Amino acid sequence: MAAPMKVEIQEISQSKGRGFIAIHPICEGEILFEEEPIVCCQFLWNAFYKYAACDHCMKALETAEENARRLCNNHTLVLPHPECCSVNKQLYSVCPHCQVQYCSEVCRDTAWGMYHESLCTRQSSKDPDHPLEKLQEIWRNLHFPPETANIMLVARLIATVKQAKNKDLILQKLSKFCRTTKNEEKEIAHKLLGAEFQAQLDVLRTHTTEALHEETVETWFTPEGFNSLFALIGTNGQGVGTSSLSTWVNNCDDLDLPSTDRETLDAFIDKLYEDIEKESGNFTNCEGSALYALQSTANHSCEPNAEVVFPHDNFIVGLKATCDIQPGEEVCICYLDCCQRGRSRHSRQKILRENYLFRCDCSKCLLEAGDPEETSSEESEDDMEES
């Protein structure tokens, strides 16, 4: 029997809308809930560069050793403690029609029943003239790494509606996500593509319509409706990252080893990550994005009391408390990455306004309300690099 929920969704305020409120005491480190996404998809450039992931749950398909060899460009590398690798290739399966890879028959069959039947090209080798292949190629030419979105997440969303036995139920779930105004939707859609590609939305819409038109959601294929889809994934999409190497490292940390062996292993891992950083930089994971019905309800705070985790190294997301939380307290996560959290109030507000279209009034921002309206030096350096 599943553990009872320790949070419930309540109306927080007119500006925030809904959010999570603790209804029972929550201890630091406790997982508040776990959930599978409504839809999830690996980023296209990530897959193009051979970051192999299950096409459904995004579980990494390379062994830890294969992953490490590719990332540090050392094809003779041997990882110690192979028993710490969780990958079992004997369970892998492929779509018999298009050869897309899955970590198991369960994922293959689930994907087929949910969306893949509509997206399967029925071809064992890629045909560049197939509407879906053309759509992906157009997207890759518009949206270069670092990736923040994926046109195939939109495609899977449409295909999920197309194949749903209860289409109203899917549409009802989607209606509960964060909503924006028409002008904001246009702003988000353009930001996802980049200013230089704003005119390409119609090109994407035309090819998406050609590949996947669905009468149930006819409005999605209008210019306004297509903007709405991009706004939906822009404001509610959650990044997903998986790595067989990270899982191997975590399992190695749990080994009970003599102190000298532990020091040797730790030195090996440190050197491995140094080599990977030199060769691959920060691009170490299989990466994608997903829409989660529950997780998307969590509001932002610059001083959060919870964080998003992926406890099973696949697309299952969890919310974990980062401190003790009392009944009646709102449970918040931080929408900013680790580097952005340390920036000035002005910089944090700028990032949140541009990416999520709201002004933060968390306790940290209120405490720093009197600080000078100055951009953090880190952000200024980033802007200079981009220009």
XYZ file of C-alpha atoms in Angstrom:
387
model
C 0.000 0.000 0.000
C 1.354 3.433 -0.961
C 2.273 5.784 1.875
C -0.260 8.579 2.489
C 0.532 11.948 0.924
C 2.116 14.384 3.363
C 1.247 17.385 1.210
C -1.904 18.581 -0.467
C -2.560 21.075 -3.223
C -4.147 24.289 -1.993
C -4.761 27.792 -3.317
C -1.821 29.805 -1.964
C -2.557 33.324 -3.169
C -3.890 35.185 -6.173
C -0.371 35.801 -7.480
C 0.968 32.299 -6.834
C -2.136 30.275 -7.552
C -1.963 26.700 -6.304
C 0.891 25.083 -4.411
C 1.847 22.357 -1.946
C 1.039 22.696 1.750
C 2.396 20.210 4.302
C -0.407 18.433 6.144
C 1.863 16.219 8.275
C 5.331 16.774 9.789
C 8.040 16.135 7.172
C 11.623 15.244 8.041
C 14.715 16.409 6.175
C 15.599 13.903 3.438
C 12.085 12.496 3.201
C 10.632 11.848 -0.243
C 7.228 13.539 -0.338
C 5.991 11.774 -3.453
C 7.113 10.186 -6.719
C 5.396 10.301 -10.085
C 5.785 9.379 -13.739
C 5.402 12.132 -16.333
C 2.455 12.682 -18.619
C 5.027 12.868 -21.392
C 8.841 12.791 -21.543
C 11.401 12.993 -24.326
C 15.178 13.060 -24.712
C 16.672 16.190 -26.250
C 17.414 15.768 -29.953
C 21.034 16.934 -29.948
C 21.669 14.838 -26.843
C 20.523 11.727 -28.713
C 22.338 12.807 -31.899
C 25.633 12.849 -29.984
C 25.140 9.205 -28.895
C 23.872 9.752 -25.368
C 21.933 6.493 -25.406
C 18.746 6.446 -23.325
C 15.585 4.362 -23.227
C 13.164 6.037 -25.617
C 10.422 5.858 -22.987
C 11.774 6.182 -19.434
C 15.157 7.760 -20.329
C 17.134 5.199 -18.340
C 20.737 5.278 -19.597
C 21.472 2.357 -21.955
C 25.281 2.424 -21.939
C 27.126 0.531 -19.248
C 29.039 2.744 -16.847
C 32.289 1.716 -18.529
C 30.962 2.454 -22.031
C 29.685 5.786 -20.785
C 33.033 6.703 -19.199
C 35.017 5.629 -22.260
C 32.926 7.798 -24.579
C 32.883 10.852 -22.320
C 36.654 10.905 -21.749
C 37.495 9.570 -25.233
C 39.525 6.670 -23.840
C 38.426 3.384 -25.381
C 40.796 1.267 -23.265
C 39.530 2.560 -19.922
C 38.504 -0.135 -17.448
C 36.306 0.738 -14.467
C 36.947 -1.123 -11.225
C 34.068 -2.763 -9.376
C 31.923 -3.666 -12.402
C 29.354 -5.051 -9.960
C 28.427 -1.445 -9.179
C 27.063 -0.936 -12.687
C 23.269 -1.301 -12.660
C 22.828 -1.717 -16.421
C 21.460 -5.063 -17.626
C 21.577 -5.196 -21.410
C 19.870 -8.585 -21.497
C 16.606 -6.808 -20.702
C 16.876 -4.357 -23.610
C 14.308 -4.354 -26.375
C 13.664 -2.462 -29.623
C 10.643 -1.424 -31.610
C 10.372 -4.172 -34.287
C 9.410 -1.552 -36.886
C 11.772 1.420 -36.423
C 14.416 -0.128 -34.106
C 14.075 2.550 -31.416
C 15.736 1.249 -28.247
C 14.158 0.592 -24.859
C 15.546 -0.619 -21.542
C 12.907 -3.351 -21.341
C 9.927 -4.916 -23.058
C 7.725 -3.173 -20.491
C 8.913 0.262 -21.655
C 8.590 -0.762 -25.303
C 5.014 -1.968 -24.903
C 4.025 0.981 -22.705
C 5.421 3.468 -25.222
C 3.611 1.771 -28.093
C 0.303 1.906 -26.259
C 0.709 5.531 -25.145
C 2.201 7.371 -28.138
C 4.774 5.444 -30.179
C 2.284 3.797 -32.531
C 1.527 7.292 -33.866
C 5.196 8.322 -33.981
C 6.756 5.115 -35.326
C 8.219 5.690 -38.780
C 7.865 1.953 -39.642
C 11.380 2.143 -41.110
C 14.502 0.415 -39.792
C 16.723 3.162 -41.259
C 16.038 6.879 -41.163
C 14.345 8.437 -44.182
C 15.182 12.174 -44.235
C 11.965 12.827 -46.175
C 9.687 11.311 -43.534
C 7.625 14.149 -41.943
C 8.859 13.343 -38.420
C 12.499 13.135 -39.512
C 12.142 16.478 -41.314
C 10.571 18.004 -38.194
C 13.490 16.847 -36.035
C 16.064 18.117 -38.520
C 14.372 21.528 -38.630
C 14.394 21.678 -34.824
C 18.078 20.758 -34.576
C 18.878 23.574 -36.995
C 16.919 26.017 -34.837
C 17.840 24.992 -31.319
C 21.477 24.226 -30.568
C 22.970 22.985 -27.276
C 22.621 23.749 -24.439
C 19.090 22.490 -25.035
C 16.097 23.728 -23.060
C 13.210 22.265 -25.055
C 12.351 19.738 -27.750
C 9.791 19.776 -30.540
C 9.388 16.019 -30.034
C 7.992 16.660 -26.564
C 5.210 18.556 -28.343
C 4.918 15.667 -30.826
C 4.601 13.116 -28.015
C 1.997 15.263 -26.322
C -0.083 15.317 -29.502
C 0.448 11.576 -30.060
C -0.567 10.834 -26.454
C -3.854 12.656 -27.014
C -4.272 10.943 -30.394
C -3.914 7.454 -28.845
C -5.681 8.105 -25.525
C -8.791 6.025 -24.916
C -10.044 8.819 -22.680
C -8.951 12.004 -24.431
C -10.921 14.203 -22.032
C -8.880 12.875 -19.097
C -5.569 13.825 -20.743
C -6.863 17.260 -21.686
C -8.165 17.767 -18.141
C -4.684 17.029 -16.737
C -3.111 19.492 -19.156
C -5.635 22.179 -18.235
C -4.252 22.229 -14.676
C -0.769 23.321 -15.719
C 0.385 26.911 -15.297
C -1.384 29.191 -17.775
C -0.166 32.438 -19.295
C -1.555 35.318 -21.326
C -1.369 35.380 -25.121
C 1.452 37.935 -25.094
C 3.377 35.906 -22.520
C 2.896 32.734 -24.564
C 4.445 34.426 -27.572
C 7.326 35.708 -25.425
C 8.058 32.226 -24.022
C 7.815 30.518 -27.408
C 10.282 32.981 -28.881
C 12.664 32.664 -25.941
C 12.772 28.863 -26.331
C 13.806 29.248 -29.958
C 16.048 32.274 -29.581
C 15.477 35.750 -30.945
C 17.086 34.981 -34.290
C 14.584 32.189 -34.990
C 11.330 33.839 -33.948
C 10.003 33.713 -37.509
C 10.423 29.938 -37.637
C 7.433 29.092 -35.430
C 5.191 28.866 -38.488
C 7.651 26.481 -40.165
C 7.578 24.206 -37.109
C 3.792 24.428 -36.907
C 3.368 23.523 -40.580
C 5.577 20.436 -40.322
C 4.040 19.370 -37.012
C 0.591 19.602 -38.587
C 1.737 17.567 -41.577
C 3.176 14.848 -39.359
C 0.609 14.639 -36.566
C -2.650 16.498 -37.164
C -5.311 15.503 -34.607
C -8.887 16.767 -34.800
C -9.445 16.467 -31.039
C -6.960 19.279 -30.439
C -7.532 21.217 -33.655
C -6.778 24.503 -31.919
C -3.223 23.344 -31.121
C -2.376 23.618 -34.815
C -3.422 27.262 -35.127
C -0.714 29.929 -34.655
C -2.142 30.865 -31.239
C -2.543 27.241 -30.165
C 1.002 26.359 -31.207
C 2.313 29.254 -29.145
C 0.314 27.836 -26.237
C 2.018 24.437 -26.584
C 5.440 26.058 -26.445
C 4.387 28.133 -23.463
C 3.139 24.968 -21.764
C 6.488 23.188 -22.029
C 8.416 26.412 -21.417
C 6.803 27.218 -18.071
C 6.056 23.675 -16.869
C 8.760 21.497 -18.414
C 11.119 19.792 -15.969
C 14.608 18.801 -17.052
C 15.426 15.090 -16.758
C 18.973 13.742 -16.576
C 20.190 10.146 -16.273
C 23.645 8.590 -16.151
C 24.857 5.027 -15.717
C 28.244 6.434 -14.687
C 26.700 8.507 -11.878
C 24.831 5.441 -10.660
C 28.091 3.465 -10.678
C 29.813 6.216 -8.667
C 26.977 6.303 -6.128
C 27.102 2.525 -5.757
C 30.881 2.710 -5.318
C 30.359 5.225 -2.504
C 28.281 2.607 -0.693
C 31.020 -0.057 -0.852
C 32.553 -1.122 2.451
C 36.255 -0.891 1.604
C 39.519 -0.740 3.574
C 40.756 2.843 3.890
C 43.630 2.393 1.406
C 41.288 0.864 -1.208
C 38.811 3.682 -0.624
C 41.482 6.303 -1.187
C 42.604 4.572 -4.396
C 39.037 4.357 -5.711
C 38.258 7.982 -4.828
C 41.447 9.148 -6.580
C 40.489 7.115 -9.653
C 37.023 8.678 -9.760
C 38.398 12.197 -9.274
C 40.844 11.703 -12.154
C 38.072 10.215 -14.313
C 35.866 13.272 -13.856
C 38.818 15.564 -14.615
C 39.370 13.723 -17.901
C 35.652 13.866 -18.722
C 35.507 17.602 -18.053
C 38.442 18.198 -20.413
C 36.833 16.135 -23.182
C 33.071 16.628 -22.753
C 32.691 19.618 -20.438
C 29.398 19.710 -18.549
C 27.550 17.486 -21.027
C 27.758 14.245 -19.070
C 24.150 13.006 -18.841
C 21.384 11.731 -21.048
C 19.178 14.826 -20.961
C 15.574 15.582 -21.828
C 12.460 17.237 -20.490
C 9.070 16.142 -19.214
C 5.695 17.357 -17.999
C 4.644 16.231 -14.510
C 1.134 16.776 -13.185
C 2.123 16.952 -9.485
C 5.687 18.271 -9.587
C 4.676 21.228 -11.762
C 2.443 22.440 -8.908
C 5.454 23.188 -6.678
C 6.049 26.928 -6.417
C 9.448 28.633 -6.415
C 11.460 30.051 -3.542
C 15.034 31.332 -3.602
C 15.310 29.603 -0.197
C 13.526 26.310 -0.952
C 12.681 23.613 1.574
C 12.500 20.828 -1.035
C 14.275 19.737 -4.195
C 13.537 17.713 -7.311
C 15.265 14.306 -7.407
C 15.301 11.295 -9.723
C 15.721 8.387 -7.296
C 15.515 5.590 -9.878
C 17.811 7.056 -12.547
C 14.943 7.282 -15.011
C 12.063 9.686 -15.645
C 10.345 9.059 -12.295
C 10.588 12.324 -10.373
C 10.466 12.796 -6.637
C 10.203 15.765 -4.304
C 12.608 15.536 -1.345
C 12.598 17.727 1.744
C 15.870 19.604 2.298
C 14.934 20.520 5.881
C 12.235 19.690 8.422
C 8.840 21.052 7.345
C 5.929 21.655 9.683
C 2.209 21.216 8.909
C 0.805 24.358 7.306
C 4.099 25.381 5.653
C 4.260 25.722 1.886
C 6.636 23.255 0.208
C 8.717 25.079 -2.417
C 11.513 24.200 -4.810
C 13.989 26.532 -6.532
C 13.590 27.097 -10.271
C 17.157 28.439 -10.480
C 20.236 26.282 -10.910
C 22.985 26.152 -8.290
C 25.014 28.982 -9.843
C 22.007 31.266 -10.287
C 20.885 30.902 -6.660
C 23.956 32.761 -5.391
C 23.384 35.790 -7.585
C 21.988 39.137 -6.500
C 18.267 39.655 -5.951
C 18.163 41.787 -9.105
C 19.750 39.020 -11.201
C 17.527 36.289 -9.745
C 14.413 38.349 -10.408
C 15.563 39.012 -13.973
C 16.075 35.289 -14.676
C 12.720 34.341 -13.163
C 10.889 37.119 -14.983
C 12.394 36.195 -18.362
C 11.956 32.438 -18.037
C 8.866 32.015 -15.835
C 7.140 35.406 -16.081
C 6.681 36.146 -12.387
C 8.188 38.339 -9.697
C 9.478 36.392 -6.708
C 8.350 37.524 -3.255
C 9.970 34.760 -1.209
C 11.469 35.511 2.212
C 14.979 35.887 0.779
C 13.866 38.373 -1.888
C 11.847 40.367 0.643
C 14.833 40.469 2.998
C 17.050 41.769 0.170
C 14.456 44.244 -1.153
C 16.633 47.172 -0.105
C 19.748 45.892 -1.903
C 21.057 47.909 -4.885
C 19.438 46.979 -8.214
C 22.688 45.609 -9.599
C 23.344 42.665 -11.883
C 25.600 39.970 -10.451
C 29.133 39.906 -11.858
C 28.627 36.275 -12.915
C 25.619 37.205 -15.041
C 27.458 40.137 -16.603
C 30.282 37.771 -17.574
C 27.755 35.322 -19.070
C 26.160 38.111 -21.113
C 29.563 39.181 -22.450
C 30.365 35.601 -23.479
C 27.020 35.245 -25.277
C 27.522 38.488 -27.178
